[in-house]
């Protein structure tokens, strides 16, 4: 029996598309009707906090109407079968569908819709309702200081040290449903390759980073991912 591989998986908006969560880069270049720079930058928040809060309040509320799909569930199953030490899941998604599917060794590198952060005391807390101008920070009690715990353009992604450690130790790196347009995530495949990992891309179509991958599986994640997970589990019973 082959030794269990250390698998690092990067997911993007494509893994949640079949759950009904819209991807970022639709054909119109808009994210749910907004230019990214109007809602997803620190500058946008300074300029128009009400617009930005409303935008994320709507995204947060929309989570109540979506469920994990077969791809999220299969990835959680893979972790259960191989063990947390062998499966590291990095997601660029701010939805909670991997969490709800049961993945434990999971890093939300672009933040989470279900968390809020105080811009004054910098504490982070669970938040599943709207952030209002009158919402007090549960830690310092100030009002008007909470923002979505989301990594906006120009801000530093989270967990970078842990992610680099995982990538340098990977035997297999898998990217699922990401366009490869946003760094540093788009560069992870190169780090994993430098560490000697085999690389597989799952996407509906070829992406900007497709040439970096050794293997490609083209189609919907909800179909491809469970099939691949089954293969891996059977190879490492
Ligand atoms: N199955 C597999 N892949 C899919 C599916 C599906 N059902 N549906 C869409 N895709 C693919 C698309 O072909 C595209 O390559 O998912 C990718 C989605 O790309 P983006 O919308 O650019 O999302 P992502 O790569 O996650 O964006 C990265 O950009 O705006 C920022 O911070 C935001 O985390 C986000 C980051």
Short mmCIF file of N, CA, C and O in Angstrom, two decimals, residues 7 18 32 55 77 87 96 106 120 132-133 137 158 161 164 175 185 197 203 217 234:
data_model
loop_
_atom_site.label_atom_id
_atom_site.label_comp_id
_atom_site.label_asym_id
_atom_site.label_seq_id
_atom_site.Cartn_x
_atom_site.Cartn_y
_atom_site.Cartn_z
N UNK A 7 -1.87 16.14 1.08
CA UNK A 7 -2.61 16.80 0.00
C UNK A 7 -2.97 18.22 0.44
O UNK A 7 -3.51 18.43 1.52
N UNK A 18 -22.06 25.72 -7.78
CA UNK A 18 -23.22 24.81 -7.90
C UNK A 18 -24.12 24.85 -6.66
O UNK A 18 -25.21 24.29 -6.68
N UNK A 32 -21.88 40.78 -8.67
CA UNK A 32 -23.25 41.06 -8.26
C UNK A 32 -23.61 42.53 -8.50
O UNK A 32 -24.17 43.20 -7.64
N UNK A 55 -23.52 45.77 1.08
CA UNK A 55 -23.11 44.73 0.14
C UNK A 55 -22.78 43.43 0.90
O UNK A 55 -23.28 42.36 0.56
N UNK A 77 -15.08 14.55 3.39
CA UNK A 77 -14.96 13.09 3.46
C UNK A 77 -13.50 12.66 3.29
O UNK A 77 -13.01 11.78 3.99
N UNK A 87 -4.59 16.25 4.91
CA UNK A 87 -5.42 17.05 4.00
C UNK A 87 -5.54 18.47 4.54
O UNK A 87 -6.12 18.70 5.60
N UNK A 96 -19.35 29.93 4.15
CA UNK A 96 -19.02 28.93 5.19
C UNK A 96 -19.37 27.51 4.74
O UNK A 96 -19.63 26.64 5.57
N UNK A 106 -8.89 23.73 7.83
CA UNK A 106 -9.39 24.66 6.81
C UNK A 106 -8.91 26.08 7.12
O UNK A 106 -9.03 26.54 8.25
N UNK A 120 -10.92 49.26 15.79
CA UNK A 120 -10.19 49.91 16.88
C UNK A 120 -9.45 48.88 17.74
O UNK A 120 -8.23 48.89 17.84
N UNK A 132 -24.63 46.86 11.61
CA UNK A 132 -25.31 48.16 11.56
C UNK A 132 -24.38 49.23 12.11
O UNK A 132 -23.51 48.92 12.93
N UNK A 133 -24.61 50.52 11.74
CA UNK A 133 -23.79 51.59 12.33
C UNK A 133 -23.89 51.61 13.86
O UNK A 133 -23.00 52.08 14.54
N UNK A 137 -19.18 46.78 19.27
CA UNK A 137 -18.16 45.73 19.27
C UNK A 137 -18.33 44.94 20.57
O UNK A 137 -18.35 45.54 21.65
N UNK A 158 -4.71 36.07 4.98
CA UNK A 158 -4.52 35.46 6.30
C UNK A 158 -3.79 34.11 6.18
O UNK A 158 -3.83 33.49 5.11
N UNK A 161 1.80 32.13 6.65
CA UNK A 161 2.91 31.26 7.10
C UNK A 161 2.51 29.79 7.11
O UNK A 161 3.24 28.93 6.62
N UNK A 164 2.28 28.47 3.53
CA UNK A 164 3.58 28.17 2.91
C UNK A 164 4.16 26.89 3.46
O UNK A 164 4.70 26.07 2.72
N UNK A 175 -6.03 22.46 -7.22
CA UNK A 175 -6.78 23.73 -7.23
C UNK A 175 -8.15 23.45 -7.84
O UNK A 175 -8.26 22.80 -8.89
N UNK A 185 -2.66 33.61 -4.05
CA UNK A 185 -3.19 32.26 -4.24
C UNK A 185 -2.80 31.68 -5.62
O UNK A 185 -2.49 30.49 -5.74
N UNK A 197 5.66 18.56 -5.56
CA UNK A 197 4.30 18.00 -5.56
C UNK A 197 3.77 17.76 -6.98
O UNK A 197 4.11 18.50 -7.91
N UNK A 203 -11.48 22.58 -13.14
CA UNK A 203 -12.16 23.82 -13.52
C UNK A 203 -13.13 23.51 -14.66
O UNK A 203 -12.96 22.53 -15.38
N UNK A 217 -8.55 18.43 -15.00
CA UNK A 217 -9.85 17.75 -15.10
C UNK A 217 -10.87 18.85 -15.36
O UNK A 217 -11.07 19.75 -14.53
N UNK A 234 -9.74 5.09 -2.31
CA UNK A 234 -9.54 3.68 -2.67
C UNK A 234 -8.06 3.33 -2.76
O UNK A 234 -7.66 2.21 -2.45
#
